[in-house]
Amino acid sequence: RAALAWDDVGQALTLARRAWRTERGRPLAAWALGWASWWSGDPGAAAIALEEALEGPQLVEVCALAVLARIHLQNGDLDVADEHVVAAERLIAERGLEDLPELGMVSTARGAVVAAAGSSAAAVAPLERGIRLRRLWGHPLETADALAVAAPVIAQERGRRAAGALLAEARRLVATCPDPGVVPDRLAAATRAALP
């Protein structure tokens, strides 16, 4: 439950900490703790846990790389972020996991890295793929995140109306969550960037 906390970041963090203390093989608990820490706005704690999660099962490793890429991007380290996304994409290709909805965060991370490198036009395709996969998964926080990351790029490439529709969808998803963590803050920042 901690690893897949659907809509309640506070509960995810509580359960992840409990799992961290009790699990013998800790990579899955590390993923849960890193994931919840990321959504709660503590990227430092998230990065520490996610590094340990890299020793986990295939999906855990790929997801951990994607979130680590976002953390490095947030810290302004574009090269390391790109390395993490490349590693995640390589694992996806090697294991034939290209259309797995749970891995839509990798496409979102790729789009975010490309946009940060200054190529918003090239970022559109991976960002849209991230939205599509994360919508298929149906996870409200993940989908809202994909929409928020894409909105500023879509505003630049396709106009404010298209970006506004993405942001409105993200707000509706966030409103359904008992505890969306820092997603509302990220959404507000994306709104300021997309619709100044």
PDB file of C-alpha atoms in Angstrom:
ATOM      1  CA  ARG A   1       0.000   0.000   0.000  1.00  0.00           C
ATOM      2  CA  ALA A   2       2.883   2.381   0.753  1.00  0.00           C
ATOM      3  CA  ALA A   3       4.444   1.723  -2.634  1.00  0.00           C
ATOM      4  CA  LEU A   4       1.237   2.516  -4.487  1.00  0.00           C
ATOM      5  CA  ALA A   5      -0.400   5.187  -2.369  1.00  0.00           C
ATOM      6  CA  TRP A   6      -2.999   6.402  -4.805  1.00  0.00           C
ATOM      7  CA  ASP A   7      -4.065   9.760  -3.472  1.00  0.00           C
ATOM      8  CA  ASP A   8      -2.758  10.334   0.055  1.00  0.00           C
ATOM      9  CA  VAL A   9       0.890  11.378   0.370  1.00  0.00           C
ATOM     10  CA  GLY A  10       0.803  11.622   4.162  1.00  0.00           C
ATOM     11  CA  GLN A  11      -0.458   8.059   4.490  1.00  0.00           C
ATOM     12  CA  ALA A  12       2.109   6.889   1.927  1.00  0.00           C
ATOM     13  CA  LEU A  13       4.917   8.465   3.932  1.00  0.00           C
ATOM     14  CA  THR A  14       3.711   6.905   7.202  1.00  0.00           C
ATOM     15  CA  LEU A  15       3.388   3.453   5.665  1.00  0.00           C
ATOM     16  CA  ALA A  16       6.686   3.756   3.808  1.00  0.00           C
ATOM     17  CA  ARG A  17       8.520   4.607   7.025  1.00  0.00           C
ATOM     18  CA  ARG A  18       6.931   1.589   8.686  1.00  0.00           C
ATOM     19  CA  ALA A  19       7.910  -0.638   5.766  1.00  0.00           C
ATOM     20  CA  TRP A  20      11.430   0.802   5.849  1.00  0.00           C
ATOM     21  CA  ARG A  21      11.802  -0.240   9.500  1.00  0.00           C
ATOM     22  CA  THR A  22      10.407  -3.747   9.035  1.00  0.00           C
ATOM     23  CA  GLU A  23      11.232  -5.020   5.534  1.00  0.00           C
ATOM     24  CA  ARG A  24      14.193  -7.366   5.319  1.00  0.00           C
ATOM     25  CA  GLY A  25      14.885  -6.924   1.612  1.00  0.00           C
ATOM     26  CA  ARG A  26      14.616  -3.161   1.563  1.00  0.00           C
ATOM     27  CA  PRO A  27      14.552  -2.006  -2.094  1.00  0.00           C
ATOM     28  CA  LEU A  28      10.751  -1.997  -2.313  1.00  0.00           C
ATOM     29  CA  ALA A  29      10.477  -0.140   0.988  1.00  0.00           C
ATOM     30  CA  ALA A  30      13.174   2.231  -0.244  1.00  0.00           C
ATOM     31  CA  TRP A  31      11.113   2.898  -3.354  1.00  0.00           C
ATOM     32  CA  ALA A  32       8.007   3.557  -1.265  1.00  0.00           C
ATOM     33  CA  LEU A  33       9.918   5.936   1.002  1.00  0.00           C
ATOM     34  CA  GLY A  34      11.599   7.719  -1.894  1.00  0.00           C
ATOM     35  CA  TRP A  35       8.371   8.052  -3.843  1.00  0.00           C
ATOM     36  CA  ALA A  36       6.446   9.413  -0.849  1.00  0.00           C
ATOM     37  CA  SER A  37       9.291  11.777   0.065  1.00  0.00           C
ATOM     38  CA  TRP A  38       9.319  13.143  -3.493  1.00  0.00           C
ATOM     39  CA  TRP A  39       5.577  13.845  -3.371  1.00  0.00           C
ATOM     40  CA  SER A  40       5.856  15.330   0.115  1.00  0.00           C
ATOM     41  CA  GLY A  41       8.449  17.875  -1.025  1.00  0.00           C
ATOM     42  CA  ASP A  42      11.619  16.394   0.457  1.00  0.00           C
ATOM     43  CA  PRO A  43      13.847  15.647  -2.547  1.00  0.00           C
ATOM     44  CA  GLY A  44      16.925  15.083  -0.366  1.00  0.00           C
ATOM     45  CA  ALA A  45      15.307  12.246   1.572  1.00  0.00           C
ATOM     46  CA  ALA A  46      13.793  10.958  -1.661  1.00  0.00           C
ATOM     47  CA  ALA A  47      17.174  10.757  -3.391  1.00  0.00           C
ATOM     48  CA  ILE A  48      18.772   8.852  -0.506  1.00  0.00           C
ATOM     49  CA  ALA A  49      15.994   6.247  -0.468  1.00  0.00           C
ATOM     50  CA  LEU A  50      15.779   5.979  -4.246  1.00  0.00           C
ATOM     51  CA  GLU A  51      19.487   5.219  -4.559  1.00  0.00           C
ATOM     52  CA  GLU A  52      18.848   2.118  -2.435  1.00  0.00           C
ATOM     53  CA  ALA A  53      15.755   1.294  -4.510  1.00  0.00           C
ATOM     54  CA  LEU A  54      17.978   0.924  -7.588  1.00  0.00           C
ATOM     55  CA  GLU A  55      18.830  -2.558  -6.273  1.00  0.00           C
ATOM     56  CA  GLY A  56      15.183  -3.588  -6.474  1.00  0.00           C
ATOM     57  CA  PRO A  57      12.977  -5.354  -9.022  1.00  0.00           C
ATOM     58  CA  GLN A  58      12.891  -4.153 -12.630  1.00  0.00           C
ATOM     59  CA  LEU A  59       9.952  -1.776 -12.328  1.00  0.00           C
ATOM     60  CA  VAL A  60      11.259  -0.321  -9.083  1.00  0.00           C
ATOM     61  CA  GLU A  61      14.666   0.341 -10.620  1.00  0.00           C
ATOM     62  CA  VAL A  62      13.201   2.097 -13.678  1.00  0.00           C
ATOM     63  CA  CYS A  63      10.812   4.205 -11.617  1.00  0.00           C
ATOM     64  CA  ALA A  64      13.557   5.157  -9.176  1.00  0.00           C
ATOM     65  CA  LEU A  65      15.757   6.331 -12.054  1.00  0.00           C
ATOM     66  CA  ALA A  66      12.921   8.477 -13.404  1.00  0.00           C
ATOM     67  CA  VAL A  67      12.272  10.194 -10.080  1.00  0.00           C
ATOM     68  CA  LEU A  68      16.010  10.661  -9.480  1.00  0.00           C
ATOM     69  CA  ALA A  69      16.204  12.351 -12.881  1.00  0.00           C
ATOM     70  CA  ARG A  70      13.465  14.767 -11.853  1.00  0.00           C
ATOM     71  CA  ILE A  71      15.247  15.501  -8.571  1.00  0.00           C
ATOM     72  CA  HIS A  72      18.535  16.240 -10.338  1.00  0.00           C
ATOM     73  CA  LEU A  73      16.689  18.401 -12.844  1.00  0.00           C
ATOM     74  CA  GLN A  74      15.060  20.317  -9.992  1.00  0.00           C
ATOM     75  CA  ASN A  75      18.544  20.844  -8.541  1.00  0.00           C
ATOM     76  CA  GLY A  76      19.794  22.193 -11.866  1.00  0.00           C
ATOM     77  CA  ASP A  77      21.991  19.218 -12.773  1.00  0.00           C
ATOM     78  CA  LEU A  78      20.798  18.586 -16.313  1.00  0.00           C
ATOM     79  CA  ASP A  79      23.601  16.177 -17.267  1.00  0.00           C
ATOM     80  CA  VAL A  80      22.981  13.790 -14.368  1.00  0.00           C
ATOM     81  CA  ALA A  81      19.228  14.002 -14.955  1.00  0.00           C
ATOM     82  CA  ASP A  82      19.779  13.018 -18.570  1.00  0.00           C
ATOM     83  CA  GLU A  83      22.020  10.107 -17.550  1.00  0.00           C
ATOM     84  CA  HIS A  84      19.285   8.758 -15.284  1.00  0.00           C
ATOM     85  CA  VAL A  85      16.635   9.033 -18.010  1.00  0.00           C
ATOM     86  CA  VAL A  86      18.933   7.330 -20.531  1.00  0.00           C
ATOM     87  CA  ALA A  87      19.519   4.477 -18.064  1.00  0.00           C
ATOM     88  CA  ALA A  88      15.764   4.098 -17.455  1.00  0.00           C
ATOM     89  CA  GLU A  89      15.005   4.137 -21.184  1.00  0.00           C
ATOM     90  CA  ARG A  90      17.694   1.512 -21.821  1.00  0.00           C
ATOM     91  CA  LEU A  91      16.202  -0.807 -19.176  1.00  0.00           C
ATOM     92  CA  ILE A  92      12.718  -0.324 -20.612  1.00  0.00           C
ATOM     93  CA  ALA A  93      13.947  -1.214 -24.101  1.00  0.00           C
ATOM     94  CA  GLU A  94      15.958  -4.228 -22.902  1.00  0.00           C
ATOM     95  CA  ARG A  95      13.003  -5.623 -20.994  1.00  0.00           C
ATOM     96  CA  GLY A  96      10.286  -4.812 -23.536  1.00  0.00           C
ATOM     97  CA  LEU A  97       8.346  -2.540 -21.177  1.00  0.00           C
ATOM     98  CA  GLU A  98       7.718   0.360 -23.608  1.00  0.00           C
ATOM     99  CA  ASP A  99       3.931   0.545 -23.208  1.00  0.00           C
ATOM    100  CA  LEU A 100       3.637  -0.160 -19.513  1.00  0.00           C
ATOM    101  CA  PRO A 101       1.488   2.643 -18.042  1.00  0.00           C
ATOM    102  CA  GLU A 102       3.284   2.551 -14.692  1.00  0.00           C
ATOM    103  CA  LEU A 103       6.430   3.734 -16.464  1.00  0.00           C
ATOM    104  CA  GLY A 104       4.912   6.871 -17.975  1.00  0.00           C
ATOM    105  CA  MET A 105       7.004   8.860 -15.516  1.00  0.00           C
ATOM    106  CA  VAL A 106      10.057   8.018 -17.637  1.00  0.00           C
ATOM    107  CA  SER A 107       8.555   9.760 -20.672  1.00  0.00           C
ATOM    108  CA  THR A 108       7.635  12.745 -18.506  1.00  0.00           C
ATOM    109  CA  ALA A 109      11.194  12.883 -17.191  1.00  0.00           C
ATOM    110  CA  ARG A 110      12.570  12.676 -20.747  1.00  0.00           C
ATOM    111  CA  GLY A 111      10.321  15.553 -21.848  1.00  0.00           C
ATOM    112  CA  ALA A 112      11.297  17.639 -18.833  1.00  0.00           C
ATOM    113  CA  VAL A 113      15.002  17.103 -19.545  1.00  0.00           C
ATOM    114  CA  VAL A 114      14.601  17.985 -23.229  1.00  0.00           C
ATOM    115  CA  ALA A 115      12.627  21.123 -22.352  1.00  0.00           C
ATOM    116  CA  ALA A 116      15.217  22.169 -19.777  1.00  0.00           C
ATOM    117  CA  ALA A 117      17.895  21.759 -22.439  1.00  0.00           C
ATOM    118  CA  GLY A 118      16.058  24.405 -24.471  1.00  0.00           C
ATOM    119  CA  SER A 119      14.167  22.378 -27.056  1.00  0.00           C
ATOM    120  CA  SER A 120      10.495  22.766 -26.241  1.00  0.00           C
ATOM    121  CA  ALA A 121       9.399  21.522 -29.681  1.00  0.00           C
ATOM    122  CA  ALA A 122      11.275  18.249 -29.194  1.00  0.00           C
ATOM    123  CA  ALA A 123       9.891  17.923 -25.658  1.00  0.00           C
ATOM    124  CA  VAL A 124       6.260  17.783 -26.789  1.00  0.00           C
ATOM    125  CA  ALA A 125       6.264  14.150 -27.979  1.00  0.00           C
ATOM    126  CA  PRO A 126       7.731  12.581 -24.801  1.00  0.00           C
ATOM    127  CA  LEU A 127       5.580  14.807 -22.597  1.00  0.00           C
ATOM    128  CA  GLU A 128       2.434  13.781 -24.467  1.00  0.00           C
ATOM    129  CA  ARG A 129       3.475  10.140 -24.224  1.00  0.00           C
ATOM    130  CA  GLY A 130       3.949  10.585 -20.480  1.00  0.00           C
ATOM    131  CA  ILE A 131       0.464  12.066 -20.185  1.00  0.00           C
ATOM    132  CA  ARG A 132      -1.072   9.257 -22.247  1.00  0.00           C
ATOM    133  CA  LEU A 133       0.606   6.479 -20.257  1.00  0.00           C
ATOM    134  CA  ARG A 134      -0.093   8.070 -16.897  1.00  0.00           C
ATOM    135  CA  ARG A 135      -3.733   8.602 -17.815  1.00  0.00           C
ATOM    136  CA  LEU A 136      -3.932   4.913 -18.739  1.00  0.00           C
ATOM    137  CA  TRP A 137      -2.533   4.003 -15.341  1.00  0.00           C
ATOM    138  CA  GLY A 138      -5.118   6.256 -13.718  1.00  0.00           C
ATOM    139  CA  HIS A 139      -2.960   7.388 -10.795  1.00  0.00           C
ATOM    140  CA  PRO A 140      -4.226  10.895  -9.932  1.00  0.00           C
ATOM    141  CA  LEU A 141      -0.956  12.322  -8.594  1.00  0.00           C
ATOM    142  CA  GLU A 142       1.122  10.841 -11.397  1.00  0.00           C
ATOM    143  CA  THR A 143      -1.305  12.120 -14.038  1.00  0.00           C
ATOM    144  CA  ALA A 144      -1.509  15.587 -12.485  1.00  0.00           C
ATOM    145  CA  ASP A 145       2.282  15.683 -12.428  1.00  0.00           C
ATOM    146  CA  ALA A 146       2.508  14.773 -16.128  1.00  0.00           C
ATOM    147  CA  LEU A 147      -0.012  17.480 -16.997  1.00  0.00           C
ATOM    148  CA  ALA A 148       1.782  20.114 -14.901  1.00  0.00           C
ATOM    149  CA  VAL A 149       5.185  19.337 -16.395  1.00  0.00           C
ATOM    150  CA  ALA A 150       3.776  19.487 -19.922  1.00  0.00           C
ATOM    151  CA  ALA A 151       1.663  22.639 -19.572  1.00  0.00           C
ATOM    152  CA  PRO A 152       4.423  25.292 -19.925  1.00  0.00           C
ATOM    153  CA  VAL A 153       5.846  23.511 -22.975  1.00  0.00           C
ATOM    154  CA  ILE A 154       2.411  23.099 -24.535  1.00  0.00           C
ATOM    155  CA  ALA A 155       1.692  26.788 -23.897  1.00  0.00           C
ATOM    156  CA  GLN A 156       4.803  27.716 -25.815  1.00  0.00           C
ATOM    157  CA  GLU A 157       4.261  25.271 -28.669  1.00  0.00           C
ATOM    158  CA  ARG A 158       0.466  25.107 -28.996  1.00  0.00           C
ATOM    159  CA  GLY A 159      -0.884  28.104 -27.130  1.00  0.00           C
ATOM    160  CA  ARG A 160      -2.398  29.072 -23.830  1.00  0.00           C
ATOM    161  CA  ARG A 161      -5.783  27.457 -24.473  1.00  0.00           C
ATOM    162  CA  ALA A 162      -4.230  23.981 -24.876  1.00  0.00           C
ATOM    163  CA  ALA A 163      -2.098  24.493 -21.779  1.00  0.00           C
ATOM    164  CA  GLY A 164      -5.106  25.749 -19.825  1.00  0.00           C
ATOM    165  CA  ALA A 165      -7.000  22.544 -20.600  1.00  0.00           C
ATOM    166  CA  LEU A 166      -4.137  20.443 -19.223  1.00  0.00           C
ATOM    167  CA  LEU A 167      -3.951  22.543 -16.075  1.00  0.00           C
ATOM    168  CA  ALA A 168      -7.710  22.348 -15.535  1.00  0.00           C
ATOM    169  CA  GLU A 169      -7.572  18.558 -15.775  1.00  0.00           C
ATOM    170  CA  ALA A 170      -4.687  18.489 -13.294  1.00  0.00           C
ATOM    171  CA  ARG A 171      -6.615  20.665 -10.829  1.00  0.00           C
ATOM    172  CA  ARG A 172      -9.623  18.323 -11.035  1.00  0.00           C
ATOM    173  CA  LEU A 173      -7.402  15.331 -10.275  1.00  0.00           C
ATOM    174  CA  VAL A 174      -5.670  17.037  -7.359  1.00  0.00           C
ATOM    175  CA  ALA A 175      -9.053  18.000  -5.901  1.00  0.00           C
ATOM    176  CA  THR A 176      -9.947  14.301  -5.566  1.00  0.00           C
ATOM    177  CA  CYS A 177      -6.906  13.532  -3.385  1.00  0.00           C
ATOM    178  CA  PRO A 178      -7.190  13.669   0.415  1.00  0.00           C
ATOM    179  CA  ASP A 179      -3.514  14.650   0.646  1.00  0.00           C
ATOM    180  CA  PRO A 180      -1.824  15.543  -2.665  1.00  0.00           C
ATOM    181  CA  GLY A 181       1.441  16.560  -1.002  1.00  0.00           C
ATOM    182  CA  VAL A 182       3.327  19.231  -2.958  1.00  0.00           C
ATOM    183  CA  VAL A 183       1.494  18.580  -6.221  1.00  0.00           C
ATOM    184  CA  PRO A 184      -0.685  21.714  -5.768  1.00  0.00           C
ATOM    185  CA  ASP A 185       2.488  23.808  -5.396  1.00  0.00           C
ATOM    186  CA  ARG A 186       3.985  22.262  -8.521  1.00  0.00           C
ATOM    187  CA  LEU A 187       0.725  22.846 -10.321  1.00  0.00           C
ATOM    188  CA  ALA A 188       0.676  26.495  -9.235  1.00  0.00           C
ATOM    189  CA  ALA A 189       4.236  26.962 -10.506  1.00  0.00           C
ATOM    190  CA  ALA A 190       3.312  25.328 -13.815  1.00  0.00           C
ATOM    191  CA  THR A 191       0.288  27.611 -14.088  1.00  0.00           C
ATOM    192  CA  ARG A 192       2.439  30.702 -13.538  1.00  0.00           C
ATOM    193  CA  ALA A 193       4.872  29.489 -16.187  1.00  0.00           C
ATOM    194  CA  ALA A 194       2.227  28.468 -18.722  1.00  0.00           C
ATOM    195  CA  LEU A 195      -0.301  31.238 -18.171  1.00  0.00           C
ATOM    196  CA  PRO A 196       1.557  34.303 -16.891  1.00  0.00           C
TER     197      PRO A 196
END
